[in-house]
PDB file of C-alpha atoms and ligand atoms in Angstrom:
ATOM      1  CA  MET Z 145      22.526  10.169   2.588  1.00  0.00           C
ATOM      2  CA  SER Z 146      18.683   9.406   2.386  1.00  0.00           C
ATOM      3  CA  GLU Z 147      16.945   8.411   5.824  1.00  0.00           C
ATOM      4  CA  ASN Z 148      15.867   4.890   5.497  1.00  0.00           C
ATOM      5  CA  ILE Z 149      12.388   3.985   6.499  1.00  0.00           C
ATOM      6  CA  LEU Z 150      11.893   0.480   5.678  1.00  0.00           C
ATOM      7  CA  LYS Z 151      14.525  -2.205   5.451  1.00  0.00           C
ATOM      8  CA  VAL Z 152      13.678  -5.798   4.785  1.00  0.00           C
ATOM      9  CA  ALA Z 153      16.604  -8.195   4.707  1.00  0.00           C
ATOM     10  CA  GLY Z 154      16.786 -11.877   3.953  1.00  0.00           C
ATOM     11  CA  LEU Z 155      12.989 -12.443   4.390  1.00  0.00           C
ATOM     12  CA  LYS Z 156      11.831 -15.857   3.888  1.00  0.00           C
ATOM     13  CA  VAL Z 157       8.113 -17.072   4.149  1.00  0.00           C
ATOM     14  CA  ALA Z 158       6.920 -20.611   3.892  1.00  0.00           C
ATOM     15  CA  TYR Z 159       3.445 -21.821   4.181  1.00  0.00           C
ATOM     16  CA  GLY Z 160       3.888 -25.453   5.095  1.00  0.00           C
ATOM     17  CA  GLY Z 161       6.107 -27.125   2.410  1.00  0.00           C
ATOM     18  CA  ILE Z 162       5.638 -24.170  -0.153  1.00  0.00           C
ATOM     19  CA  LYS Z 163       8.395 -21.361  -0.129  1.00  0.00           C
ATOM     20  CA  ALA Z 164       6.329 -18.251  -1.081  1.00  0.00           C
ATOM     21  CA  VAL Z 165       9.273 -15.863  -0.338  1.00  0.00           C
ATOM     22  CA  LYS Z 166      12.976 -16.806  -0.597  1.00  0.00           C
ATOM     23  CA  GLY Z 167      15.133 -14.361   0.411  1.00  0.00           C
ATOM     24  CA  VAL Z 168      14.014 -10.890  -0.390  1.00  0.00           C
ATOM     25  CA  ASP Z 169      15.914  -7.870   0.438  1.00  0.00           C
ATOM     26  CA  LEU Z 170      14.337  -4.474  -0.003  1.00  0.00           C
ATOM     27  CA  GLU Z 171      14.493  -0.659   1.121  1.00  0.00           C
ATOM     28  CA  VAL Z 172      12.267   2.131   1.030  1.00  0.00           C
ATOM     29  CA  ASN Z 173      13.891   5.580   1.663  1.00  0.00           C
ATOM     30  CA  LYS Z 174      12.154   8.723   3.104  1.00  0.00           C
ATOM     31  CA  GLY Z 175       9.796  10.445   0.462  1.00  0.00           C
ATOM     32  CA  GLU Z 176      10.015   7.453  -1.994  1.00  0.00           C
ATOM     33  CA  LEU Z 177       7.314   6.058  -3.882  1.00  0.00           C
ATOM     34  CA  VAL Z 178       8.940   2.634  -4.479  1.00  0.00           C
ATOM     35  CA  THR Z 179       6.819  -0.357  -6.344  1.00  0.00           C
ATOM     36  CA  LEU Z 180       7.274  -4.106  -5.938  1.00  0.00           C
ATOM     37  CA  ILE Z 181       5.869  -5.511  -9.210  1.00  0.00           C
ATOM     38  CA  GLY Z 182       5.397  -9.039 -10.310  1.00  0.00           C
ATOM     39  CA  ALA Z 183       2.815 -11.599 -11.792  1.00  0.00           C
ATOM     40  CA  ASN Z 184       0.282 -13.358  -9.735  1.00  0.00           C
ATOM     41  CA  GLY Z 185       1.494 -15.644  -7.083  1.00  0.00           C
ATOM     42  CA  ALA Z 186       5.240 -14.048  -7.182  1.00  0.00           C
ATOM     43  CA  GLY Z 187       4.977 -13.538  -3.315  1.00  0.00           C
ATOM     44  CA  LYS Z 188       4.193  -9.820  -3.178  1.00  0.00           C
ATOM     45  CA  THR Z 189       1.168  -9.850  -0.709  1.00  0.00           C
ATOM     46  CA  THR Z 190       3.142 -12.231   1.393  1.00  0.00           C
ATOM     47  CA  THR Z 191       5.934  -9.704   1.528  1.00  0.00           C
ATOM     48  CA  LEU Z 192       3.599  -7.023   2.704  1.00  0.00           C
ATOM     49  CA  LYS Z 193       1.704  -9.213   5.449  1.00  0.00           C
ATOM     50  CA  ALA Z 194       5.240 -10.244   6.602  1.00  0.00           C
ATOM     51  CA  ILE Z 195       6.086  -6.448   7.191  1.00  0.00           C
ATOM     52  CA  THR Z 196       2.796  -5.754   8.879  1.00  0.00           C
ATOM     53  CA  GLY Z 197       2.854  -8.792  11.135  1.00  0.00           C
ATOM     54  CA  THR Z 198      -0.064 -10.412   9.678  1.00  0.00           C
ATOM     55  CA  LEU Z 199       1.559 -13.686   9.524  1.00  0.00           C
ATOM     56  CA  PRO Z 200       2.359 -16.106  12.082  1.00  0.00           C
ATOM     57  CA  ALA Z 201       5.792 -15.369  13.298  1.00  0.00           C
ATOM     58  CA  CYS Z 202       6.980 -19.005  12.832  1.00  0.00           C
ATOM     59  CA  LYS Z 203       6.519 -18.804   9.356  1.00  0.00           C
ATOM     60  CA  VAL Z 204       8.668 -15.627   8.844  1.00  0.00           C
ATOM     61  CA  GLU Z 205      12.414 -15.534   8.635  1.00  0.00           C
ATOM     62  CA  GLY Z 206      14.823 -12.549   8.421  1.00  0.00           C
ATOM     63  CA  THR Z 207      14.846  -8.888   9.474  1.00  0.00           C
ATOM     64  CA  ILE Z 208      12.419  -6.176   9.087  1.00  0.00           C
ATOM     65  CA  SER Z 209      13.327  -2.702  10.298  1.00  0.00           C
ATOM     66  CA  TYR Z 210      11.043   0.307  10.270  1.00  0.00           C
ATOM     67  CA  LEU Z 211      12.581   3.643  11.368  1.00  0.00           C
ATOM     68  CA  GLY Z 212      15.684   2.082  12.589  1.00  0.00           C
ATOM     69  CA  ALA Z 213      13.790  -0.259  14.879  1.00  0.00           C
ATOM     70  CA  SER Z 214      12.768  -3.987  14.394  1.00  0.00           C
ATOM     71  CA  LEU Z 215       9.137  -4.985  13.495  1.00  0.00           C
ATOM     72  CA  ASN Z 216       9.627  -8.470  13.940  1.00  0.00           C
ATOM     73  CA  GLY Z 217       7.032  -9.578  16.410  1.00  0.00           C
ATOM     74  CA  THR Z 218       5.145  -6.210  16.505  1.00  0.00           C
ATOM     75  CA  GLN Z 219       1.368  -6.789  16.564  1.00  0.00           C
ATOM     76  CA  SER Z 220      -0.235  -5.473  13.562  1.00  0.00           C
ATOM     77  CA  PHE Z 221      -2.551  -3.443  15.637  1.00  0.00           C
ATOM     78  CA  ARG Z 222       0.415  -1.658  16.798  1.00  0.00           C
ATOM     79  CA  MET Z 223       1.334  -0.664  13.581  1.00  0.00           C
ATOM     80  CA  VAL Z 224      -0.897   2.275  13.080  1.00  0.00           C
ATOM     81  CA  GLU Z 225       0.270   3.720  16.305  1.00  0.00           C
ATOM     82  CA  ARG Z 226       3.858   3.494  14.773  1.00  0.00           C
ATOM     83  CA  LYS Z 227       2.375   5.325  11.673  1.00  0.00           C
ATOM     84  CA  LEU Z 228       2.697   2.577   9.220  1.00  0.00           C
ATOM     85  CA  ALA Z 229      -0.642   1.961   7.349  1.00  0.00           C
ATOM     86  CA  MET Z 230      -1.701  -0.644   5.135  1.00  0.00           C
ATOM     87  CA  VAL Z 231      -4.312  -0.895   2.431  1.00  0.00           C
ATOM     88  CA  PRO Z 232      -4.699  -4.533   1.899  1.00  0.00           C
ATOM     89  CA  GLU Z 233      -5.532  -6.620  -1.114  1.00  0.00           C
ATOM     90  CA  GLY Z 234      -9.255  -6.420  -1.430  1.00  0.00           C
ATOM     91  CA  ARG Z 235      -9.397  -3.215   0.526  1.00  0.00           C
ATOM     92  CA  GLY Z 236     -10.714  -4.285   3.979  1.00  0.00           C
ATOM     93  CA  VAL Z 237     -13.135  -1.583   4.618  1.00  0.00           C
ATOM     94  CA  PHE Z 238     -15.436  -2.080   7.400  1.00  0.00           C
ATOM     95  CA  THR Z 239     -18.610  -3.057   5.539  1.00  0.00           C
ATOM     96  CA  ARG Z 240     -20.991  -2.564   8.335  1.00  0.00           C
ATOM     97  CA  MET Z 241     -19.913   0.786   9.357  1.00  0.00           C
ATOM     98  CA  THR Z 242     -20.862   3.771   7.295  1.00  0.00           C
ATOM     99  CA  ILE Z 243     -18.066   5.408   5.329  1.00  0.00           C
ATOM    100  CA  HIS Z 244     -17.971   8.330   7.941  1.00  0.00           C
ATOM    101  CA  GLU Z 245     -17.552   5.697  10.672  1.00  0.00           C
ATOM    102  CA  ASN Z 246     -14.724   4.057   8.498  1.00  0.00           C
ATOM    103  CA  LEU Z 247     -12.726   7.284   8.346  1.00  0.00           C
ATOM    104  CA  LEU Z 248     -12.843   7.833  11.953  1.00  0.00           C
ATOM    105  CA  MET Z 249     -11.766   4.546  12.504  1.00  0.00           C
ATOM    106  CA  GLY Z 250      -8.547   5.348  10.683  1.00  0.00           C
ATOM    107  CA  ALA Z 251      -7.891   8.048  13.062  1.00  0.00           C
ATOM    108  CA  TYR Z 252      -8.338   6.220  16.108  1.00  0.00           C
ATOM    109  CA  THR Z 253      -4.925   6.967  17.349  1.00  0.00           C
ATOM    110  CA  ARG Z 254      -5.502  10.665  17.130  1.00  0.00           C
ATOM    111  CA  ASP Z 255      -6.822  12.928  19.765  1.00  0.00           C
ATOM    112  CA  ASP Z 256      -7.251  16.504  17.815  1.00  0.00           C
ATOM    113  CA  GLN Z 257     -10.921  16.201  16.911  1.00  0.00           C
ATOM    114  CA  ALA Z 258     -10.800  19.262  14.951  1.00  0.00           C
ATOM    115  CA  GLY Z 259      -7.991  18.162  12.723  1.00  0.00           C
ATOM    116  CA  VAL Z 260      -9.994  14.802  12.133  1.00  0.00           C
ATOM    117  CA  ASP Z 261     -12.843  16.592  11.166  1.00  0.00           C
ATOM    118  CA  ALA Z 262     -10.713  18.918   8.678  1.00  0.00           C
ATOM    119  CA  ASP Z 263      -9.008  15.663   7.261  1.00  0.00           C
ATOM    120  CA  ILE Z 264     -12.413  14.040   6.669  1.00  0.00           C
ATOM    121  CA  GLU Z 265     -13.480  17.087   5.025  1.00  0.00           C
ATOM    122  CA  LYS Z 266     -10.544  17.104   2.924  1.00  0.00           C
ATOM    123  CA  TRP Z 267     -10.874  13.692   1.726  1.00  0.00           C
ATOM    124  CA  TYR Z 268     -14.533  14.307   1.079  1.00  0.00           C
ATOM    125  CA  GLY Z 269     -13.125  16.844  -1.145  1.00  0.00           C
ATOM    126  CA  VAL Z 270     -10.600  14.477  -3.024  1.00  0.00           C
ATOM    127  CA  PHE Z 271     -13.470  11.914  -3.334  1.00  0.00           C
ATOM    128  CA  PRO Z 272     -16.780  13.628  -3.501  1.00  0.00           C
ATOM    129  CA  ARG Z 273     -18.604  10.195  -3.971  1.00  0.00           C
ATOM    130  CA  LEU Z 274     -17.594   9.568  -0.389  1.00  0.00           C
ATOM    131  CA  LYS Z 275     -18.948  12.614   0.867  1.00  0.00           C
ATOM    132  CA  GLU Z 276     -22.548  12.168  -1.009  1.00  0.00           C
ATOM    133  CA  ARG Z 277     -22.464   8.643   0.768  1.00  0.00           C
ATOM    134  CA  SER Z 278     -20.944   9.471   4.062  1.00  0.00           C
ATOM    135  CA  ALA Z 279     -23.936   7.913   5.981  1.00  0.00           C
ATOM    136  CA  GLN Z 280     -24.048   4.686   3.751  1.00  0.00           C
ATOM    137  CA  LEU Z 281     -22.643   1.372   4.953  1.00  0.00           C
ATOM    138  CA  ALA Z 282     -19.522   0.979   3.346  1.00  0.00           C
ATOM    139  CA  GLY Z 283     -20.392  -2.551   2.138  1.00  0.00           C
ATOM    140  CA  THR Z 284     -22.914  -0.840  -0.282  1.00  0.00           C
ATOM    141  CA  LEU Z 285     -20.047   0.886  -2.307  1.00  0.00           C
ATOM    142  CA  SER Z 286     -18.776  -0.195  -5.385  1.00  0.00           C
ATOM    143  CA  GLY Z 287     -15.204  -1.820  -5.719  1.00  0.00           C
ATOM    144  CA  GLY Z 288     -13.736   1.549  -6.649  1.00  0.00           C
ATOM    145  CA  GLU Z 289     -15.331   3.615  -4.043  1.00  0.00           C
ATOM    146  CA  GLN Z 290     -14.254   0.920  -1.629  1.00  0.00           C
ATOM    147  CA  GLN Z 291     -10.681   1.311  -2.746  1.00  0.00           C
ATOM    148  CA  MET Z 292     -11.037   5.194  -2.319  1.00  0.00           C
ATOM    149  CA  LEU Z 293     -12.278   4.835   0.998  1.00  0.00           C
ATOM    150  CA  ALA Z 294      -9.647   2.306   2.133  1.00  0.00           C
ATOM    151  CA  MET Z 295      -7.030   4.880   1.041  1.00  0.00           C
ATOM    152  CA  ALA Z 296      -8.475   7.720   2.754  1.00  0.00           C
ATOM    153  CA  ARG Z 297      -8.919   5.839   5.873  1.00  0.00           C
ATOM    154  CA  ALA Z 298      -5.439   4.751   5.813  1.00  0.00           C
ATOM    155  CA  LEU Z 299      -4.326   8.269   5.392  1.00  0.00           C
ATOM    156  CA  MET Z 300      -6.350   9.448   8.421  1.00  0.00           C
ATOM    157  CA  CYS Z 301      -3.559   8.322  10.895  1.00  0.00           C
ATOM    158  CA  HIS Z 302      -0.908  10.646   8.775  1.00  0.00           C
ATOM    159  CA  PRO Z 303       1.196   7.663   8.183  1.00  0.00           C
ATOM    160  CA  THR Z 304       5.077   7.682   7.796  1.00  0.00           C
ATOM    161  CA  LEU Z 305       4.840   4.857   5.483  1.00  0.00           C
ATOM    162  CA  LEU Z 306       1.927   3.727   3.329  1.00  0.00           C
ATOM    163  CA  LEU Z 307       1.763  -0.063   1.983  1.00  0.00           C
ATOM    164  CA  LEU Z 308      -0.564  -0.392  -0.755  1.00  0.00           C
ATOM    165  CA  ASP Z 309      -1.509  -4.017  -2.208  1.00  0.00           C
ATOM    166  CA  GLU Z 310      -2.809  -3.831  -5.732  1.00  0.00           C
ATOM    167  CA  PRO Z 311      -4.939  -0.632  -5.555  1.00  0.00           C
ATOM    168  CA  SER Z 312      -5.817  -0.890  -9.187  1.00  0.00           C
ATOM    169  CA  MET Z 313      -7.274  -4.516  -9.050  1.00  0.00           C
ATOM    170  CA  GLY Z 314     -10.706  -5.104 -10.240  1.00  0.00           C
ATOM    171  CA  LEU Z 315     -11.385  -1.216 -10.965  1.00  0.00           C
ATOM    172  CA  SER Z 316     -12.526   0.373 -14.035  1.00  0.00           C
ATOM    173  CA  PRO Z 317     -10.113   2.575 -16.221  1.00  0.00           C
ATOM    174  CA  ILE Z 318     -11.293   5.671 -14.813  1.00  0.00           C
ATOM    175  CA  MET Z 319     -11.133   4.416 -11.362  1.00  0.00           C
ATOM    176  CA  VAL Z 320      -7.677   3.234 -11.800  1.00  0.00           C
ATOM    177  CA  GLU Z 321      -6.638   6.783 -13.337  1.00  0.00           C
ATOM    178  CA  LYS Z 322      -8.218   8.433 -10.086  1.00  0.00           C
ATOM    179  CA  ILE Z 323      -6.537   6.115  -7.659  1.00  0.00           C
ATOM    180  CA  PHE Z 324      -3.308   6.749  -9.128  1.00  0.00           C
ATOM    181  CA  GLU Z 325      -3.617  10.318  -9.494  1.00  0.00           C
ATOM    182  CA  VAL Z 326      -4.283  10.253  -5.489  1.00  0.00           C
ATOM    183  CA  ILE Z 327      -1.053   8.057  -4.875  1.00  0.00           C
ATOM    184  CA  ARG Z 328       0.980  10.371  -6.749  1.00  0.00           C
ATOM    185  CA  GLU Z 329      -0.501  13.302  -4.917  1.00  0.00           C
ATOM    186  CA  VAL Z 330       0.122  11.691  -1.531  1.00  0.00           C
ATOM    187  CA  SER Z 331       3.721  10.814  -2.593  1.00  0.00           C
ATOM    188  CA  GLN Z 332       4.175  14.502  -3.468  1.00  0.00           C
ATOM    189  CA  GLN Z 333       2.930  15.443  -0.145  1.00  0.00           C
ATOM    190  CA  GLY Z 334       6.085  13.630   1.102  1.00  0.00           C
ATOM    191  CA  ILE Z 335       4.349  10.374   2.461  1.00  0.00           C
ATOM    192  CA  THR Z 336       6.675   7.488   1.937  1.00  0.00           C
ATOM    193  CA  ILE Z 337       4.983   4.685  -0.152  1.00  0.00           C
ATOM    194  CA  LEU Z 338       5.613   0.973  -1.071  1.00  0.00           C
ATOM    195  CA  LEU Z 339       3.068  -0.142  -3.863  1.00  0.00           C
ATOM    196  CA  VAL Z 340       2.439  -3.419  -4.833  1.00  0.00           C
ATOM    197  CA  GLU Z 341       1.053  -3.741  -8.269  1.00  0.00           C
ATOM    198  CA  GLN Z 342       0.360  -6.136 -11.284  1.00  0.00           C
ATOM    199  CA  ASN Z 343      -0.167  -2.952 -13.293  1.00  0.00           C
ATOM    200  CA  ALA Z 344       3.644  -2.578 -14.018  1.00  0.00           C
ATOM    201  CA  ARG Z 345       3.438   0.354 -16.434  1.00  0.00           C
ATOM    202  CA  LEU Z 346       1.262   2.537 -14.248  1.00  0.00           C
ATOM    203  CA  ALA Z 347       3.223   1.728 -11.256  1.00  0.00           C
ATOM    204  CA  LEU Z 348       6.778   2.284 -12.851  1.00  0.00           C
ATOM    205  CA  GLN Z 349       5.340   5.639 -14.439  1.00  0.00           C
ATOM    206  CA  ALA Z 350       4.481   6.789 -10.686  1.00  0.00           C
ATOM    207  CA  ALA Z 351       7.320   5.370  -8.804  1.00  0.00           C
ATOM    208  CA  HIS Z 352      10.755   6.553  -8.210  1.00  0.00           C
ATOM    209  CA  ARG Z 353      12.229   3.112  -7.859  1.00  0.00           C
ATOM    210  CA  GLY Z 354      11.142  -0.502  -8.665  1.00  0.00           C
ATOM    211  CA  TYR Z 355      11.582  -4.165  -7.678  1.00  0.00           C
ATOM    212  CA  VAL Z 356      10.578  -7.081  -9.853  1.00  0.00           C
ATOM    213  CA  MET Z 357       9.535 -10.268  -8.105  1.00  0.00           C
ATOM    214  CA  ASP Z 358       9.268 -13.652  -9.553  1.00  0.00           C
ATOM    215  CA  SER Z 359       8.730 -16.806  -7.825  1.00  0.00           C
ATOM    216  CA  GLY Z 360       9.471 -15.400  -4.283  1.00  0.00           C
ATOM    217  CA  ALA Z 361      12.826 -13.737  -5.363  1.00  0.00           C
ATOM    218  CA  ILE Z 362      13.728 -10.189  -6.341  1.00  0.00           C
ATOM    219  CA  ILE Z 363      14.870 -10.748  -9.748  1.00  0.00           C
ATOM    220  CA  MET Z 364      15.500  -6.975 -10.662  1.00  0.00           C
ATOM    221  CA  THR Z 365      15.654  -3.553  -9.191  1.00  0.00           C
ATOM    222  CA  GLY Z 366      16.392   0.113 -10.151  1.00  0.00           C
ATOM    223  CA  ASN Z 367      15.328   3.474 -11.013  1.00  0.00           C
ATOM    224  CA  ALA Z 368      11.660   3.061 -12.184  1.00  0.00           C
ATOM    225  CA  GLN Z 369      12.155   5.092 -15.460  1.00  0.00           C
ATOM    226  CA  ASP Z 370      15.171   2.890 -16.384  1.00  0.00           C
ATOM    227  CA  MET Z 371      12.839   0.000 -15.862  1.00  0.00           C
ATOM    228  CA  LEU Z 372      10.184   1.125 -17.947  1.00  0.00           C
ATOM    229  CA  HIS Z 373      12.753   1.329 -20.787  1.00  0.00           C
ATOM    230  CA  ASP Z 374      14.442  -2.265 -20.063  1.00  0.00           C
ATOM    231  CA  PRO Z 375      13.717  -4.740 -22.637  1.00  0.00           C
ATOM    232  CA  ARG Z 376      13.341  -7.588 -20.224  1.00  0.00           C
ATOM    233  CA  VAL Z 377      11.010  -5.543 -18.335  1.00  0.00           C
ATOM    234  CA  GLN Z 378       9.109  -4.646 -21.236  1.00  0.00           C
ATOM    235  CA  ALA Z 379       8.847  -8.108 -22.762  1.00  0.00           C
ATOM    236  CA  ALA Z 380       7.834  -9.757 -19.272  1.00  0.00           C
ATOM    237  CA  TYR Z 381       5.534  -7.271 -17.752  1.00  0.00           C
ATOM    238  CA  LEU Z 382       4.601  -4.342 -20.083  1.00  0.00           C
ATOM    239  CA  GLY Z 383       3.345  -6.649 -22.966  1.00  0.00           C
ATOM    240  CA  GLU Z 384       5.779  -5.027 -25.606  1.00  0.00           C
TER     241      GLU Z 384
HETATM  242  N1  LIG T 511      -2.287 -18.587   3.275  1.00  0.00           N
HETATM  243  C1  LIG T 511      -1.618 -19.372   2.301  1.00  0.00           C
HETATM  244  N2  LIG T 511      -1.200 -20.564   2.323  1.00  0.00           N
HETATM  245  C2  LIG T 511      -0.771 -21.508   1.578  1.00  0.00           C
HETATM  246  N3  LIG T 511      -0.152 -20.599   0.282  1.00  0.00           N
HETATM  247  C3  LIG T 511      -0.455 -19.482   0.079  1.00  0.00           C
HETATM  248  C4  LIG T 511      -0.897 -18.592   1.228  1.00  0.00           C
HETATM  249  N4  LIG T 511      -1.069 -17.221   0.661  1.00  0.00           N
HETATM  250  C5  LIG T 511      -0.404 -17.476  -0.249  1.00  0.00           C
HETATM  251  N5  LIG T 511       0.292 -18.681  -0.676  1.00  0.00           N
HETATM  252  C6  LIG T 511       1.074 -19.042  -1.885  1.00  0.00           C
HETATM  253  O1  LIG T 511       2.141 -18.221  -1.799  1.00  0.00           O
HETATM  254  C7  LIG T 511       2.561 -17.437  -3.195  1.00  0.00           C
HETATM  255  C8  LIG T 511       2.542 -16.158  -3.285  1.00  0.00           C
HETATM  256  O2  LIG T 511       1.381 -15.578  -2.778  1.00  0.00           O
HETATM  257  P1  LIG T 511       0.881 -14.153  -2.841  1.00  0.00           P
HETATM  258  O3  LIG T 511       2.053 -13.628  -1.987  1.00  0.00           O
HETATM  259  O4  LIG T 511      -0.386 -13.854  -2.521  1.00  0.00           O
HETATM  260  O5  LIG T 511       1.493 -13.646  -4.411  1.00  0.00           O
HETATM  261  P2  LIG T 511       1.191 -12.444  -4.997  1.00  0.00           P
HETATM  262  O6  LIG T 511       0.446 -11.317  -4.074  1.00  0.00           O
HETATM  263  O7  LIG T 511       2.349 -11.784  -5.777  1.00  0.00           O
HETATM  264  O8  LIG T 511       0.377 -12.675  -5.904  1.00  0.00           O
HETATM  265  C9  LIG T 511       1.401 -18.206  -4.035  1.00  0.00           C
HETATM  266  O9  LIG T 511       1.958 -19.537  -4.556  1.00  0.00           O
HETATM  267  C10 LIG T 511       0.152 -18.409  -3.012  1.00  0.00           C
HETATM  268  O10 LIG T 511      -0.402 -19.691  -3.881  1.00  0.00           O
HETATM  269 MG1  LIG T 512      -1.309 -10.321  -4.067  1.00  0.00          MG
END
């Protein structure tokens, strides 16, 4: 049996009268790259926010367990201590800090300075643009560069689970390719990933399993390769 990392059951979220998430069940097992795809407004970001505790608890119903323990009510800043890292929609880098400082912030729970320095060098190797600009304020980076920095910062804590919210959004095709290359590589290194994407084709090509979300509900789930070849997915999400 594969080890369960994240299990969401009966998740419901309402914003006032608007039911954004209407009873979502999803699971991510150890080592998996699972993608949650769906149109704009489907409730994907809301689902991730519920997982990371960034919504007021009164809006959230259902259970969320991570490594077998409940995450309900855990404050979001505690998540990194539990090795759950998230790259939010719109990236969320610290714009008034340098690139180097952003990477150090990602490692604030660690006390192995030599390991932290080695990791920063590793990410500078993966993203040479960040190295060239290491002393520059993160707010001066392009969207694609900020996405790279946000991913590298999230990975500085050596997460057990990495949550990514639309990493390809607003990026040029070359940047999208680079970001997906890194997502695949991180996955191959054994980090478990839940990837939210509107770019269904790229996401399903990279993922092991997928979930399709529509109007707050999961309407389909399965093996990512099977989903890529499913006529319903092709018609609704792949433009075929
Ligand atoms: N803070 C909020 N207040 C009210 N409604 C919201 C809020 N955030 C999202 N919504 C609504 O919830 C629904 C799902 O949004 P969201 O989770 O952002 O979808 P997705 O990430 O799939 O595009 C949408 O109808 C959106 O308008
Ligand atoms: Mg979203």
